[in-house]
Coordinates of C-alpha atoms in Angstrom, one line a residue:
X27 CA 117.3 103.8 113.9
X28 CA 117.3 107.1 115.7
X29 CA 116.8 107.2 119.4
X30 CA 116.2 110.3 121.5
X31 CA 118.2 109.1 124.5
X32 CA 116.9 111.8 126.8
X33 CA 113.4 110.3 126.6
X34 CA 114.4 106.6 125.9
X35 CA 116.4 106.1 129.1
X36 CA 113.7 107.4 131.6
X37 CA 111.1 105.5 129.7
X38 CA 113.0 102.2 129.9
X39 CA 113.6 102.9 133.7
X40 CA 109.9 103.5 134.3
X41 CA 108.8 100.4 132.5
X42 CA 111.5 97.9 133.7
X43 CA 111.9 99.0 137.3
X44 CA 110.3 96.1 139.3
X45 CA 107.2 97.0 141.4
X46 CA 108.5 94.6 144.1
X47 CA 111.4 97.1 144.8
X48 CA 108.9 99.8 145.5
X49 CA 107.2 97.8 148.4
X50 CA 108.0 98.4 151.9
X51 CA 108.0 95.6 154.6
X52 CA 104.7 96.8 155.8
X53 CA 102.6 95.0 153.1
X54 CA 100.7 91.9 152.7
X55 CA 100.2 90.1 149.4
X56 CA 96.5 89.3 149.0
X57 CA 94.3 87.3 146.7
X58 CA 91.1 88.8 145.5
X59 CA 89.1 86.4 147.8
X60 CA 90.9 87.7 150.9
X61 CA 89.4 91.1 150.5
X62 CA 86.2 89.7 152.0
X63 CA 88.0 89.6 155.4
X64 CA 89.3 93.2 155.4
X65 CA 86.2 94.6 157.1
X66 CA 86.9 92.4 160.2
X67 CA 90.7 93.3 160.4
X68 CA 91.8 96.1 162.7
X69 CA 93.9 97.9 160.1
X70 CA 95.9 100.8 161.3
X71 CA 95.8 102.2 157.8
X72 CA 93.5 101.5 154.8
X73 CA 94.5 98.5 152.7
X74 CA 95.1 100.8 149.7
X75 CA 97.8 102.8 151.6
X76 CA 100.5 101.4 149.3
X77 CA 102.3 104.1 147.1
X78 CA 103.1 101.4 144.5
X79 CA 99.5 100.8 143.7
X80 CA 99.0 104.4 142.7
X81 CA 102.4 104.8 141.0
X82 CA 102.0 101.8 138.8
X83 CA 99.4 103.2 136.3
X84 CA 101.5 106.4 136.0
X85 CA 104.7 104.4 135.5
X86 CA 103.0 102.3 132.7
X87 CA 101.5 105.2 130.9
X88 CA 104.6 107.5 131.1
X89 CA 107.0 104.7 130.2
X90 CA 105.2 103.8 126.9
X91 CA 104.6 107.6 126.2
X92 CA 108.2 108.4 126.5
X93 CA 109.4 105.4 124.4
X94 CA 106.9 106.2 121.6
X95 CA 108.4 109.7 121.3
X96 CA 111.9 108.6 121.8
X97 CA 111.7 106.1 118.9
X98 CA 109.6 108.4 116.7
X99 CA 106.6 106.0 116.6
X100 CA 103.8 108.5 116.2
X101 CA 102.9 107.4 112.6
X102 CA 99.2 106.6 111.9
X103 CA 100.2 104.3 109.0
X104 CA 101.8 101.0 109.4
X105 CA 104.0 101.4 106.3
X106 CA 105.5 104.5 107.8
X107 CA 106.3 102.8 111.2
X108 CA 110.0 102.2 111.6
X109 CA 110.0 98.5 112.1
X110 CA 113.3 98.1 114.2
X111 CA 112.1 100.9 116.5
X112 CA 108.7 99.2 116.7
X113 CA 110.3 95.8 117.5
X114 CA 112.4 97.4 120.2
X115 CA 109.3 99.0 121.8
X116 CA 107.4 95.8 121.6
X117 CA 110.2 93.9 123.3
X118 CA 110.6 96.4 126.1
X119 CA 106.9 96.5 126.9
X120 CA 106.6 92.8 126.9
X121 CA 109.7 92.5 129.1
X122 CA 108.3 95.1 131.5
X123 CA 105.1 93.1 131.9
X124 CA 107.3 90.2 133.2
X125 CA 109.3 92.6 135.4
X126 CA 106.2 93.9 137.2
X127 CA 105.1 90.4 138.3
X128 CA 108.3 89.3 139.9
X129 CA 108.5 89.1 143.7
X130 CA 110.9 87.7 146.2
X131 CA 108.4 87.7 149.0
X132 CA 106.8 84.3 148.2
X133 CA 107.9 81.6 145.9
X134 CA 104.3 80.7 145.2
X135 CA 103.1 84.2 144.3
X136 CA 103.3 86.6 141.3
X137 CA 102.4 90.2 141.7
X138 CA 99.2 91.2 139.7
X139 CA 100.2 94.3 137.8
X140 CA 96.7 95.6 137.5
X141 CA 97.5 99.3 137.6
X142 CA 100.7 98.9 135.5
X143 CA 98.8 97.1 132.7
X144 CA 95.9 99.6 132.8
X145 CA 98.4 102.5 132.3
X146 CA 100.0 100.7 129.4
X147 CA 96.5 100.1 127.8
X148 CA 95.7 103.8 128.2
X149 CA 99.0 104.8 126.6
X150 CA 98.6 102.6 123.5
X151 CA 94.9 102.8 122.6
X152 CA 92.4 105.7 122.0
X153 CA 90.5 106.9 124.9
X154 CA 87.1 105.2 124.1
X155 CA 88.8 101.8 123.4
X156 CA 90.9 101.9 126.5
X157 CA 88.0 102.9 128.7
X158 CA 85.7 100.1 127.4
X159 CA 88.6 97.6 127.7
X160 CA 89.3 98.4 131.3
X161 CA 85.6 98.3 132.2
X162 CA 85.3 94.9 130.7
X163 CA 88.5 93.8 132.6
X164 CA 87.0 95.2 135.9
X165 CA 83.8 93.3 135.2
X166 CA 85.8 90.1 134.7
X167 CA 87.6 90.7 138.0
X168 CA 84.5 91.0 140.1
X169 CA 82.6 88.3 138.2
X170 CA 85.2 85.7 138.5
X171 CA 86.8 87.0 141.7
X172 CA 90.4 86.5 140.7
X173 CA 93.1 88.8 139.3
X174 CA 93.7 86.4 136.5
X175 CA 90.2 87.4 135.3
X176 CA 91.1 91.1 135.0
X177 CA 93.9 90.2 132.6
X178 CA 91.9 87.7 130.7
X179 CA 88.9 90.2 130.3
X180 CA 91.4 92.9 129.3
X181 CA 93.1 90.6 126.6
X182 CA 89.8 89.8 125.0
X183 CA 88.4 93.4 125.3
X184 CA 91.6 95.0 124.0
X185 CA 91.7 92.7 121.0
X186 CA 88.0 92.6 120.1
X187 CA 87.0 96.2 120.9
X188 CA 90.3 97.6 119.7
X189 CA 90.2 96.0 116.3
X190 CA 86.4 96.4 116.1
X191 CA 86.6 100.2 116.6
X192 CA 89.5 100.5 114.3
X193 CA 92.4 101.0 116.7
X194 CA 95.8 100.4 114.8
X195 CA 96.6 96.7 115.2
X196 CA 100.3 97.7 115.9
X197 CA 99.1 99.3 119.2
X198 CA 96.5 96.7 119.9
X199 CA 99.2 94.0 119.7
X200 CA 101.5 95.3 122.7
X201 CA 98.4 96.2 124.8
X202 CA 97.0 92.7 124.4
X203 CA 100.4 91.2 125.0
X204 CA 100.9 92.9 128.3
X205 CA 97.5 91.6 129.4
X206 CA 98.5 88.1 128.4
X207 CA 101.8 87.9 130.2
X208 CA 100.5 87.6 133.8
X209 CA 98.1 84.9 132.7
X210 CA 100.8 82.9 130.9
X211 CA 103.2 83.5 133.8
X212 CA 100.7 82.2 136.3
X213 CA 99.9 79.1 134.3
X214 CA 103.5 78.1 133.5
X215 CA 104.8 78.8 137.1
X216 CA 101.7 77.6 138.8
X217 CA 101.7 80.7 141.0
X218 CA 98.8 82.8 142.2
X219 CA 98.3 86.5 141.3
X220 CA 98.2 88.7 144.3
X221 CA 98.4 92.4 144.9
X222 CA 100.2 94.3 147.8
X223 CA 98.1 95.9 150.5
X224 CA 98.7 97.5 153.7
X225 CA 99.5 95.1 156.6
X226 CA 97.5 95.5 159.9
X227 CA 100.1 94.8 162.6
X228 CA 103.2 96.7 161.6
X229 CA 106.0 95.3 159.4
X230 CA 104.6 92.2 157.8
X231 CA 105.4 90.9 154.4
X232 CA 103.3 87.8 153.9
X233 CA 100.4 86.4 152.0
X234 CA 96.9 86.7 153.2
X235 CA 94.4 84.2 151.7

């Protein structure tokens, strides 16, 4: 297996670096339902003033993009895909999905890696498939008012739309897998999925429900 290390190493760092380490003390972890109260809070900065929220999609996309090229996984035919390299990529992507949910801020909470997962989906799937999948995931989020619904909707949409429109199954699989991980982690650990938002009274790192 040939590895282009100059691309592989930064790709691994981008994927596996925990989002929790990018968060300052001036954030709160919020459930989706808590956003209904934002209009009544005297926030000194907008809730979305959290750099990690905007870096995560770029990290997810760039990490996958670099690893695909570092491992020479650009083939359009399954029989030409180097299986050891593909297995390594699959393992790293699934591990990255777990790494992005980890947080030391609350034992009852997992981070909801919405942006990171979106970036991974865009990196793996054709533009139309990725767009439709993310639209369906967003519809699920607002319909069921919970971050778990984003990943559930994304999992179903990536699988059904991806295979239905002829996307390579070997790219559909890791995109679907990274959607499934936050759901599985939340069920097994009995933790809620929340995202970091800007606190409203200075350095606060707590949950807002």
